[in-house]
Amino acid sequence: MDIVAHVRVRPDSPPPAPGRVTGSGGEDVRLLLAIAGGRDRAAFAALFGRFAPRLKAWFQRTGTPPAQAEDLAQETMLAVWRKAELFDPGRAGAATWIFTIARNQRIDAARRDALRVFDGDDPSLTPPEPTPPDDAFVAVEQDRRVRAALTALTPEQAEVVRLSFFEDRPHGEIERVLGIPLGTVKSRLRLAMRRLRAQLETPNKAATGDSH
Amino acid sequence: MNTPPPSPGHPPPGHHPAEDALLRHAAGTLPAGHALVVATHLRFCPSCRDGVRTGETTGGAILEDMAPADLSPGALDRAMARLDTAAVAAHAAPPVRFQGVALPAALGALLAPRWRWTGPGVRRIVLNPPGAARAERVWLLRVEPGRALPSHGHTGWEAACVLSGGFTDRTGHYERGDVAETDESARHRPIASRDEPCICLIAWMGPLTPRGVLPRLFQQLNGM
Ligand SMILES: [Zn+2]
């Protein structure tokens, strides 16, 4: 995968060509804000064109059959429309925010009769305070940094990180795909997370996450 | 990043979920009970909130890099047709305020606790978070000051978050907001601190392996 793409920051950048989303974090933020502020249907159509096919691909990759994967992509995009006011570009990039909605859709789908206990109640989805204007494009910078941080991982670390987003059930899947023991998977993931956190979080906050 | 300040009057937790658990929480692939333990810890811990956000940012980058799948014909039109009728976002259940911290709504039993006798000095409330596997158990546990749980081992993982009071076992001392994670091989005998009852959220997978006659009886009585 291409994780070294440059991310545009200018909110007035020209409409992106169809196809790759990579590099258009600022444009995605603008589209989400247009939906939040003005119920902008054209902005929704543009965002749908860029994300729905990738959402379907991700749901399929996690083991969801194609028809249900497309339904979940539709539901995710409708949730994006409904919840756009909750999007806070000072806290999360557009793709990150859409990912968290898709993740919660998948969790809900996996829970028959699910009460929506985690969705919305999740502190990462609900801004605790208004974002200062200066922070408005912090998330775009964060997107650029996560891509740089991913390239700094060893290929083995990058692979376990990637596979952990493709699992169709907790545990076991990575072991099966890579043929390595669970203990090795866990230690690789821990090292990878520490490196990502060291690059993405302020130094005094990172590297405090070990429990034992 | 902006995060709510830690609860007033309490230092941030000293024991955290392992880094791979934070990443799996961000990816949405932790078992339901373990996810609830981590979600509860996040209410106490700004550092782990940052860690989960790092995981979610990674998920965003992975989503962006997916090769697009073909949608069925008319997919956009069908979505557009639903925009006007799209229901207002379902109102999420409000968080549960417990001793000054907003905890996940799934811990609602804390608001009107109906503890059941489980053993000497030990009471419990069984929770059933949606999506929990058949072999997964999720309990609120209340242990009177200075009381111990029977010594036991695990056939699967265990994860606990302290909500009030504290406990000690051979792996360390745990207080409010702290997480203790245990894997299959570990055997332990947690003892509640002496000053106040210890209330914990605890989730585990698979039957426990008690040692001794009394612990075994304890297990049989309680379906552990
Ligand atoms: Zn923590």
Short mmCIF file of C-alpha atoms and ligand atoms in Angstrom, two decimals:
data_model
loop_
_atom_site.label_atom_id
_atom_site.label_comp_id
_atom_site.label_asym_id
_atom_site.label_seq_id
_atom_site.Cartn_x
_atom_site.Cartn_y
_atom_site.Cartn_z
CA MET A 1 0.00 0.00 0.00
CA ASP A 2 1.05 3.56 -0.63
CA ILE A 3 1.54 5.25 2.69
CA VAL A 4 3.93 8.00 1.76
CA ALA A 5 1.46 10.18 -0.10
CA HIS A 6 1.52 13.88 0.48
CA VAL A 7 -1.58 15.33 2.09
CA ARG A 8 -2.99 18.61 0.89
CA VAL A 9 -3.78 21.08 3.63
CA ARG A 10 -5.38 23.93 1.70
CA PRO A 11 -9.15 23.79 2.11
CA ASP A 12 -9.64 25.39 -1.33
CA SER A 13 -7.77 22.72 -3.22
CA PRO A 14 -9.45 21.72 -6.51
CA PRO A 15 -11.92 18.83 -6.62
CA PRO A 16 -9.95 15.60 -6.61
CA ALA A 17 -9.90 13.22 -9.51
CA PRO A 18 -12.00 10.13 -8.93
CA GLY A 19 -10.01 7.13 -7.88
CA ARG A 20 -7.47 7.33 -5.12
CA VAL A 21 -8.50 9.11 -1.96
CA THR A 22 -4.95 9.37 -0.76
CA GLY A 23 -3.65 12.89 -0.52
CA SER A 24 -7.03 14.58 -0.23
CA GLY A 25 -7.44 14.76 3.54
CA GLY A 26 -8.09 18.52 3.40
CA GLU A 27 -10.72 18.09 0.68
CA ASP A 28 -12.47 15.37 2.69
CA VAL A 29 -12.56 17.66 5.72
CA ARG A 30 -14.10 20.41 3.58
CA LEU A 31 -16.79 18.02 2.31
CA LEU A 32 -17.68 16.85 5.82
CA LEU A 33 -17.92 20.44 7.07
CA ALA A 34 -20.16 21.31 4.08
CA ILE A 35 -22.50 18.47 5.08
CA ALA A 36 -22.43 19.52 8.73
CA GLY A 37 -22.99 23.20 8.02
CA GLY A 38 -25.32 23.15 5.01
CA ARG A 39 -26.67 19.63 4.46
CA ASP A 40 -24.77 19.84 1.16
CA ARG A 41 -25.96 16.94 -1.03
CA ALA A 42 -23.28 17.45 -3.67
CA ALA A 43 -20.64 17.21 -0.93
CA PHE A 44 -22.26 13.97 0.24
CA ALA A 45 -22.23 12.56 -3.31
CA ALA A 46 -18.52 13.41 -3.65
CA LEU A 47 -17.69 11.85 -0.28
CA PHE A 48 -19.78 8.78 -1.15
CA GLY A 49 -17.92 8.35 -4.44
CA ARG A 50 -14.60 8.39 -2.63
CA PHE A 51 -15.38 6.38 0.47
CA ALA A 52 -18.25 3.96 -0.24
CA PRO A 53 -16.17 1.72 -2.57
CA ARG A 54 -13.33 1.63 -0.01
CA LEU A 55 -15.72 0.95 2.85
CA LYS A 56 -17.21 -1.94 0.90
CA ALA A 57 -13.70 -3.25 0.22
CA TRP A 58 -12.81 -3.00 3.92
CA PHE A 59 -16.00 -4.72 5.10
CA GLN A 60 -15.36 -7.50 2.58
CA ARG A 61 -11.77 -7.82 3.72
CA THR A 62 -13.02 -8.38 7.28
CA GLY A 63 -15.03 -11.39 6.11
CA THR A 64 -18.40 -9.78 5.34
CA PRO A 65 -20.11 -11.19 2.23
CA PRO A 66 -20.28 -8.71 -0.72
CA ALA A 67 -24.01 -7.89 -0.51
CA GLN A 68 -23.87 -7.26 3.23
CA ALA A 69 -20.59 -5.34 2.80
CA GLU A 70 -22.34 -2.96 0.42
CA ASP A 71 -25.26 -2.55 2.85
CA LEU A 72 -22.82 -1.71 5.64
CA ALA A 73 -21.03 0.79 3.39
CA GLN A 74 -24.41 2.43 2.66
CA GLU A 75 -25.33 2.52 6.36
CA THR A 76 -21.93 3.97 7.22
CA MET A 77 -22.32 6.78 4.67
CA LEU A 78 -25.86 7.53 5.91
CA ALA A 79 -24.49 7.69 9.46
CA VAL A 80 -21.84 10.11 8.17
CA TRP A 81 -24.67 12.30 6.81
CA ARG A 82 -26.61 12.16 10.08
CA LYS A 83 -23.68 12.66 12.41
CA ALA A 84 -21.63 15.17 10.41
CA GLU A 85 -22.18 17.85 13.09
CA LEU A 86 -20.20 15.68 15.51
CA PHE A 87 -17.17 15.67 13.21
CA ASP A 88 -14.43 17.78 14.75
CA PRO A 89 -11.43 18.31 12.45
CA GLY A 90 -9.31 19.29 15.47
CA ARG A 91 -9.66 15.75 16.81
CA ALA A 92 -9.72 13.38 13.87
CA GLY A 93 -9.09 13.39 10.14
CA ALA A 94 -12.00 12.69 7.81
CA ALA A 95 -10.87 9.16 6.99
CA THR A 96 -10.25 8.43 10.67
CA TRP A 97 -13.69 9.68 11.65
CA ILE A 98 -15.37 7.68 8.87
CA PHE A 99 -13.34 4.63 9.90
CA THR A 100 -14.63 4.85 13.49
CA ILE A 101 -18.22 4.99 12.21
CA ALA A 102 -17.61 1.98 9.94
CA ARG A 103 -15.98 0.09 12.80
CA ASN A 104 -19.00 0.73 15.02
CA GLN A 105 -21.35 -0.34 12.22
CA ARG A 106 -19.44 -3.61 12.01
CA ILE A 107 -19.57 -4.12 15.78
CA ASP A 108 -23.30 -3.38 15.79
CA ALA A 109 -23.89 -5.73 12.87
CA ALA A 110 -22.04 -8.47 14.71
CA ARG A 111 -24.25 -7.99 17.74
CA ARG A 112 -27.71 -9.24 17.06
CA ASP A 113 -30.26 -7.29 19.09
CA ALA A 114 -27.48 -4.85 19.82
CA LEU A 115 -28.27 -1.91 22.01
CA ARG A 116 -26.07 0.90 20.88
CA VAL A 117 -23.98 0.84 24.02
CA PHE A 118 -20.63 1.71 22.53
CA ASP A 119 -21.63 3.92 19.61
CA GLY A 120 -22.02 7.60 20.43
CA ASP A 121 -21.16 6.79 23.99
CA ASP A 122 -17.61 6.39 22.76
CA PRO A 123 -15.49 9.32 23.98
CA SER A 124 -13.55 9.31 20.73
CA LEU A 125 -16.73 10.13 18.79
CA THR A 126 -18.06 12.92 20.94
CA PRO A 127 -16.15 16.18 21.11
CA PRO A 128 -15.89 17.20 24.78
CA GLU A 129 -15.36 20.85 23.94
CA PRO A 130 -15.44 23.12 20.88
CA THR A 131 -12.27 23.10 18.80
CA PRO A 132 -10.27 26.31 18.74
CA PRO A 133 -10.10 27.59 15.14
CA ASP A 134 -6.32 27.18 15.08
CA ASP A 135 -6.76 23.44 15.54
CA ALA A 136 -9.20 23.08 12.66
CA PHE A 137 -6.71 21.39 10.37
CA VAL A 138 -4.64 19.61 12.97
CA ALA A 139 -6.18 16.36 11.81
CA VAL A 140 -4.81 16.74 8.30
CA GLU A 141 -1.35 17.09 9.76
CA GLN A 142 -2.06 14.05 11.93
CA ASP A 143 -2.99 12.04 8.81
CA ARG A 144 0.31 13.00 7.21
CA ARG A 145 2.20 11.99 10.33
CA VAL A 146 0.51 8.60 10.65
CA ARG A 147 1.55 7.77 7.10
CA ALA A 148 5.13 8.75 7.86
CA ALA A 149 5.02 6.72 11.08
CA LEU A 150 3.71 3.64 9.25
CA THR A 151 6.61 3.77 6.82
CA ALA A 152 8.99 3.82 9.80
CA LEU A 153 7.76 0.40 10.99
CA THR A 154 9.55 -2.78 10.00
CA PRO A 155 7.68 -4.71 7.27
CA GLU A 156 6.76 -7.37 9.86
CA GLN A 157 5.36 -4.76 12.24
CA ALA A 158 3.44 -2.98 9.45
CA GLU A 159 1.91 -6.29 8.43
CA VAL A 160 0.57 -7.24 11.88
CA VAL A 161 -0.83 -3.72 12.28
CA ARG A 162 -2.57 -3.93 8.92
CA LEU A 163 -3.89 -7.43 9.53
CA SER A 164 -5.31 -6.42 12.90
CA PHE A 165 -7.70 -4.12 11.03
CA PHE A 166 -8.78 -6.96 8.72
CA GLU A 167 -9.62 -9.60 11.32
CA ASP A 168 -13.02 -11.20 11.04
CA ARG A 169 -12.86 -12.47 14.59
CA PRO A 170 -10.86 -11.53 17.64
CA HIS A 171 -7.50 -13.28 17.89
CA GLY A 172 -6.27 -16.17 15.87
CA GLU A 173 -6.66 -14.71 12.40
CA ILE A 174 -3.21 -13.14 12.25
CA GLU A 175 -1.64 -16.31 13.62
CA ARG A 176 -3.34 -18.30 10.90
CA VAL A 177 -2.39 -15.93 8.06
CA LEU A 178 1.22 -15.42 9.09
CA GLY A 179 1.80 -18.80 10.70
CA ILE A 180 3.39 -17.30 13.80
CA PRO A 181 2.39 -17.90 17.45
CA LEU A 182 -0.02 -15.55 19.23
CA GLY A 183 2.72 -14.43 21.63
CA THR A 184 4.82 -13.25 18.69
CA VAL A 185 1.82 -11.46 17.16
CA LYS A 186 1.21 -9.65 20.43
CA SER A 187 4.81 -8.61 20.98
CA ARG A 188 5.08 -7.33 17.38
CA LEU A 189 1.85 -5.38 17.80
CA ARG A 190 3.08 -3.89 21.07
CA LEU A 191 6.36 -2.75 19.54
CA ALA A 192 4.56 -1.36 16.50
CA MET A 193 2.07 0.55 18.65
CA ARG A 194 4.85 2.01 20.78
CA ARG A 195 6.61 3.27 17.66
CA LEU A 196 3.41 4.73 16.22
CA ARG A 197 2.58 6.41 19.51
CA ALA A 198 6.09 7.77 19.93
CA GLN A 199 5.79 9.45 16.53
CA LEU A 200 2.18 10.61 16.80
CA GLU A 201 1.68 11.64 20.39
CA THR A 202 3.46 14.23 22.46
CA PRO A 203 6.49 12.66 24.13
CA ASN A 204 5.21 12.95 27.69
CA LYS A 205 2.07 11.03 26.81
CA ALA A 206 3.56 8.23 24.76
CA ALA A 207 5.34 5.19 26.14
CA THR A 208 3.26 5.05 29.33
CA GLY A 209 0.97 2.35 28.10
CA ASP A 210 2.56 -0.78 29.48
CA SER A 211 0.76 -2.51 32.25
CA HIS A 212 3.07 -5.12 33.64
CA MET B 1 -5.38 16.49 20.79
CA ASN B 2 -8.23 17.65 23.02
CA THR B 3 -9.19 15.16 25.67
CA PRO B 4 -11.39 15.63 28.71
CA PRO B 5 -9.32 16.33 31.81
CA PRO B 6 -8.83 13.41 34.18
CA SER B 7 -11.38 13.28 36.95
CA PRO B 8 -10.64 15.89 39.60
CA GLY B 9 -8.86 14.74 42.71
CA HIS B 10 -7.56 11.49 41.21
CA PRO B 11 -4.19 10.86 39.59
CA PRO B 12 -4.28 9.10 36.21
CA PRO B 13 -4.16 5.30 36.40
CA GLY B 14 -0.81 3.55 36.72
CA HIS B 15 -1.81 0.21 35.16
CA HIS B 16 -2.97 0.26 31.53
CA PRO B 17 -4.22 -2.24 28.95
CA ALA B 18 -1.39 -3.67 26.84
CA GLU B 19 -0.61 -1.72 23.64
CA ASP B 20 -1.99 -4.50 21.44
CA ALA B 21 -5.31 -4.31 23.33
CA LEU B 22 -5.51 -0.56 22.62
CA LEU B 23 -4.90 -1.21 18.92
CA ARG B 24 -7.49 -4.00 18.81
CA HIS B 25 -9.94 -1.74 20.64
CA ALA B 26 -9.41 0.90 17.94
CA ALA B 27 -9.85 -1.76 15.24
CA GLY B 28 -13.05 -3.04 16.88
CA THR B 29 -11.81 -6.62 17.22
CA LEU B 30 -11.56 -7.07 21.00
CA PRO B 31 -14.09 -9.49 22.53
CA ALA B 32 -17.10 -7.59 23.90
CA GLY B 33 -16.20 -7.96 27.58
CA HIS B 34 -12.56 -7.00 27.08
CA ALA B 35 -13.70 -4.01 24.97
CA LEU B 36 -15.98 -2.89 27.81
CA VAL B 37 -13.08 -3.09 30.29
CA VAL B 38 -10.88 -1.00 27.97
CA ALA B 39 -13.72 1.50 27.27
CA THR B 40 -14.16 1.89 31.04
CA HIS B 41 -10.44 2.47 31.58
CA LEU B 42 -10.46 5.14 28.84
CA ARG B 43 -12.83 7.21 30.98
CA PHE B 44 -10.04 7.48 33.56
CA CYS B 45 -6.98 7.61 31.30
CA PRO B 46 -6.02 10.44 28.89
CA SER B 47 -2.88 8.59 27.80
CA CYS B 48 -4.78 5.52 26.60
CA ARG B 49 -7.39 7.73 24.90
CA ASP B 50 -4.47 9.11 22.88
CA GLY B 51 -3.30 5.57 22.17
CA VAL B 52 -6.72 4.50 20.88
CA ARG B 53 -6.88 7.63 18.76
CA THR B 54 -3.50 6.72 17.26
CA GLY B 55 -4.96 3.30 16.43
CA GLU B 56 -8.03 4.91 14.88
CA THR B 57 -5.86 7.25 12.80
CA THR B 58 -4.03 4.16 11.56
CA GLY B 59 -7.41 2.63 10.69
CA GLY B 60 -8.28 5.79 8.73
CA ALA B 61 -5.05 5.52 6.72
CA ILE B 62 -5.72 1.83 6.01
CA LEU B 63 -9.28 2.63 4.89
CA GLU B 64 -8.00 5.33 2.52
CA ASP B 65 -5.54 2.91 1.01
CA MET B 66 -8.08 0.14 0.31
CA ALA B 67 -8.42 -0.67 -3.39
CA PRO B 68 -12.01 0.40 -4.18
CA ALA B 69 -14.59 -2.37 -4.61
CA ASP B 70 -17.25 -2.11 -7.32
CA LEU B 71 -20.58 -0.92 -6.00
CA SER B 72 -23.80 -2.29 -7.45
CA PRO B 73 -25.47 -0.09 -10.11
CA GLY B 74 -27.46 2.80 -8.63
CA ALA B 75 -25.76 2.61 -5.21
CA LEU B 76 -25.30 6.38 -4.98
CA ASP B 77 -28.90 7.07 -6.07
CA ARG B 78 -30.22 4.72 -3.41
CA ALA B 79 -28.15 6.44 -0.74
CA MET B 80 -29.23 9.91 -1.93
CA ALA B 81 -32.89 8.85 -1.86
CA ARG B 82 -32.54 7.96 1.79
CA LEU B 83 -30.95 11.22 2.94
CA ASP B 84 -34.24 13.02 3.63
CA THR B 85 -35.80 10.12 5.43
CA ALA B 86 -32.64 9.16 7.29
CA ALA B 87 -33.68 8.98 10.91
CA VAL B 88 -32.08 11.41 13.31
CA ALA B 89 -29.08 9.78 14.92
CA ALA B 90 -30.21 7.25 17.48
CA HIS B 91 -29.89 8.77 20.90
CA ALA B 92 -27.04 7.02 22.62
CA ALA B 93 -27.77 5.88 26.15
CA PRO B 94 -26.35 8.45 28.58
CA PRO B 95 -23.14 7.59 30.40
CA VAL B 96 -23.39 6.33 33.97
CA ARG B 97 -22.07 8.82 36.53
CA PHE B 98 -20.26 6.93 39.26
CA GLN B 99 -18.16 8.71 41.88
CA GLY B 100 -17.56 11.67 39.59
CA VAL B 101 -16.64 9.76 36.41
CA ALA B 102 -18.86 9.17 33.37
CA LEU B 103 -18.67 5.43 32.72
CA PRO B 104 -20.00 3.47 29.70
CA ALA B 105 -23.79 3.07 29.65
CA ALA B 106 -23.35 -0.72 29.77
CA LEU B 107 -22.44 -0.28 33.45
CA GLY B 108 -25.93 1.07 34.24
CA ALA B 109 -26.35 -1.57 36.97
CA LEU B 110 -24.08 0.62 39.13
CA LEU B 111 -26.90 3.18 39.48
CA ALA B 112 -29.18 0.77 41.36
CA PRO B 113 -26.88 -2.09 42.26
CA ARG B 114 -28.53 -5.40 43.15
CA TRP B 115 -25.60 -7.40 44.42
CA ARG B 116 -25.96 -11.17 44.69
CA TRP B 117 -24.13 -13.18 47.29
CA THR B 118 -21.27 -15.01 45.63
CA GLY B 119 -19.06 -16.09 48.51
CA PRO B 120 -17.87 -14.82 51.89
CA GLY B 121 -17.42 -11.03 51.50
CA VAL B 122 -17.97 -11.23 47.74
CA ARG B 123 -21.03 -10.13 45.75
CA ARG B 124 -21.62 -9.76 42.04
CA ILE B 125 -23.89 -8.45 39.28
CA VAL B 126 -23.82 -10.37 36.02
CA LEU B 127 -23.70 -8.13 32.92
CA ASN B 128 -24.59 -9.27 29.43
CA PRO B 129 -22.97 -6.84 27.00
CA PRO B 130 -24.29 -7.39 23.46
CA GLY B 131 -21.99 -9.49 21.34
CA ALA B 132 -20.37 -11.32 24.25
CA ALA B 133 -19.33 -14.84 23.30
CA ARG B 134 -20.98 -17.80 25.01
CA ALA B 135 -17.78 -18.58 26.94
CA GLU B 136 -17.30 -14.94 27.95
CA ARG B 137 -18.31 -13.75 31.45
CA VAL B 138 -18.70 -10.10 32.42
CA TRP B 139 -19.36 -9.22 36.05
CA LEU B 140 -19.40 -6.30 38.39
CA LEU B 141 -17.73 -7.64 41.51
CA ARG B 142 -17.84 -6.16 45.01
CA VAL B 143 -15.34 -7.47 47.52
CA GLU B 144 -15.45 -6.35 51.17
CA PRO B 145 -12.29 -4.71 52.60
CA GLY B 146 -9.46 -7.17 53.19
CA ARG B 147 -11.32 -10.12 51.65
CA ALA B 148 -9.69 -12.37 49.08
CA LEU B 149 -11.04 -14.14 46.03
CA PRO B 150 -10.23 -17.86 45.93
CA SER B 151 -6.92 -18.63 44.25
CA HIS B 152 -7.61 -19.49 40.62
CA GLY B 153 -6.05 -19.87 37.20
CA HIS B 154 -7.47 -19.19 33.76
CA THR B 155 -8.18 -21.18 30.64
CA GLY B 156 -8.56 -17.90 28.68
CA TRP B 157 -7.83 -14.21 29.13
CA GLU B 158 -9.10 -12.09 32.01
CA ALA B 159 -9.33 -8.29 32.13
CA ALA B 160 -10.48 -6.14 35.03
CA CYS B 161 -10.86 -2.42 35.70
CA VAL B 162 -11.11 -1.09 39.26
CA LEU B 163 -14.06 1.28 39.74
CA SER B 164 -13.70 1.90 43.46
CA GLY B 165 -11.28 0.80 46.19
CA GLY B 166 -8.38 -1.39 45.19
CA PHE B 167 -6.88 -4.87 45.22
CA THR B 168 -3.49 -6.56 45.27
CA ASP B 169 -2.31 -9.81 43.75
CA ARG B 170 1.11 -11.18 42.88
CA THR B 171 1.25 -8.98 39.76
CA GLY B 172 0.81 -5.69 41.64
CA HIS B 173 -1.48 -3.26 43.40
CA TYR B 174 -4.45 -1.86 41.49
CA GLU B 175 -6.56 1.19 42.28
CA ARG B 176 -9.39 3.17 40.75
CA GLY B 177 -9.13 3.24 36.94
CA ASP B 178 -6.32 0.65 36.82
CA VAL B 179 -6.55 -2.31 34.46
CA ALA B 180 -5.23 -5.79 35.21
CA GLU B 181 -4.94 -8.17 32.26
CA THR B 182 -4.11 -11.84 32.72
CA ASP B 183 -3.53 -14.59 30.20
CA GLU B 184 -4.13 -18.31 30.30
CA SER B 185 -1.09 -19.32 32.26
CA ALA B 186 -1.50 -16.96 35.21
CA ARG B 187 -2.77 -18.04 38.62
CA HIS B 188 -3.62 -15.41 41.18
CA ARG B 189 -5.46 -14.64 44.42
CA PRO B 190 -6.63 -11.03 44.46
CA ILE B 191 -7.13 -9.42 47.90
CA ALA B 192 -9.21 -6.26 48.37
CA SER B 193 -7.58 -3.27 50.05
CA ARG B 194 -8.44 -2.76 53.70
CA ASP B 195 -9.88 0.74 53.62
CA GLU B 196 -13.03 0.35 51.49
CA PRO B 197 -14.90 -2.23 49.42
CA CYS B 198 -13.36 -2.96 46.03
CA ILE B 199 -15.76 -2.66 43.09
CA CYS B 200 -14.40 -3.98 39.79
CA LEU B 201 -15.60 -4.60 36.28
CA ILE B 202 -14.20 -7.99 35.35
CA ALA B 203 -14.43 -9.97 32.12
CA TRP B 204 -12.95 -13.34 31.30
CA MET B 205 -13.10 -16.10 28.74
CA GLY B 206 -13.42 -19.77 29.48
CA PRO B 207 -13.79 -21.64 32.78
CA LEU B 208 -11.53 -20.80 35.71
CA THR B 209 -9.32 -23.42 37.29
CA PRO B 210 -9.78 -23.12 41.06
CA ARG B 211 -7.33 -24.83 43.40
CA GLY B 212 -8.70 -26.60 46.47
CA VAL B 213 -12.11 -27.87 47.58
CA LEU B 214 -13.63 -24.56 48.73
CA PRO B 215 -12.70 -22.63 45.59
CA ARG B 216 -14.15 -25.46 43.49
CA LEU B 217 -17.39 -25.33 45.45
CA PHE B 218 -17.37 -21.55 45.02
CA GLN B 219 -17.04 -22.03 41.29
CA GLN B 220 -19.82 -24.61 41.04
CA LEU B 221 -22.21 -22.46 43.06
CA ASN B 222 -21.64 -19.45 40.85
CA GLY B 223 -21.30 -20.78 37.34
CA MET B 224 -17.78 -19.37 36.98
ZN ZN C 1 -4.36 3.92 30.41
#
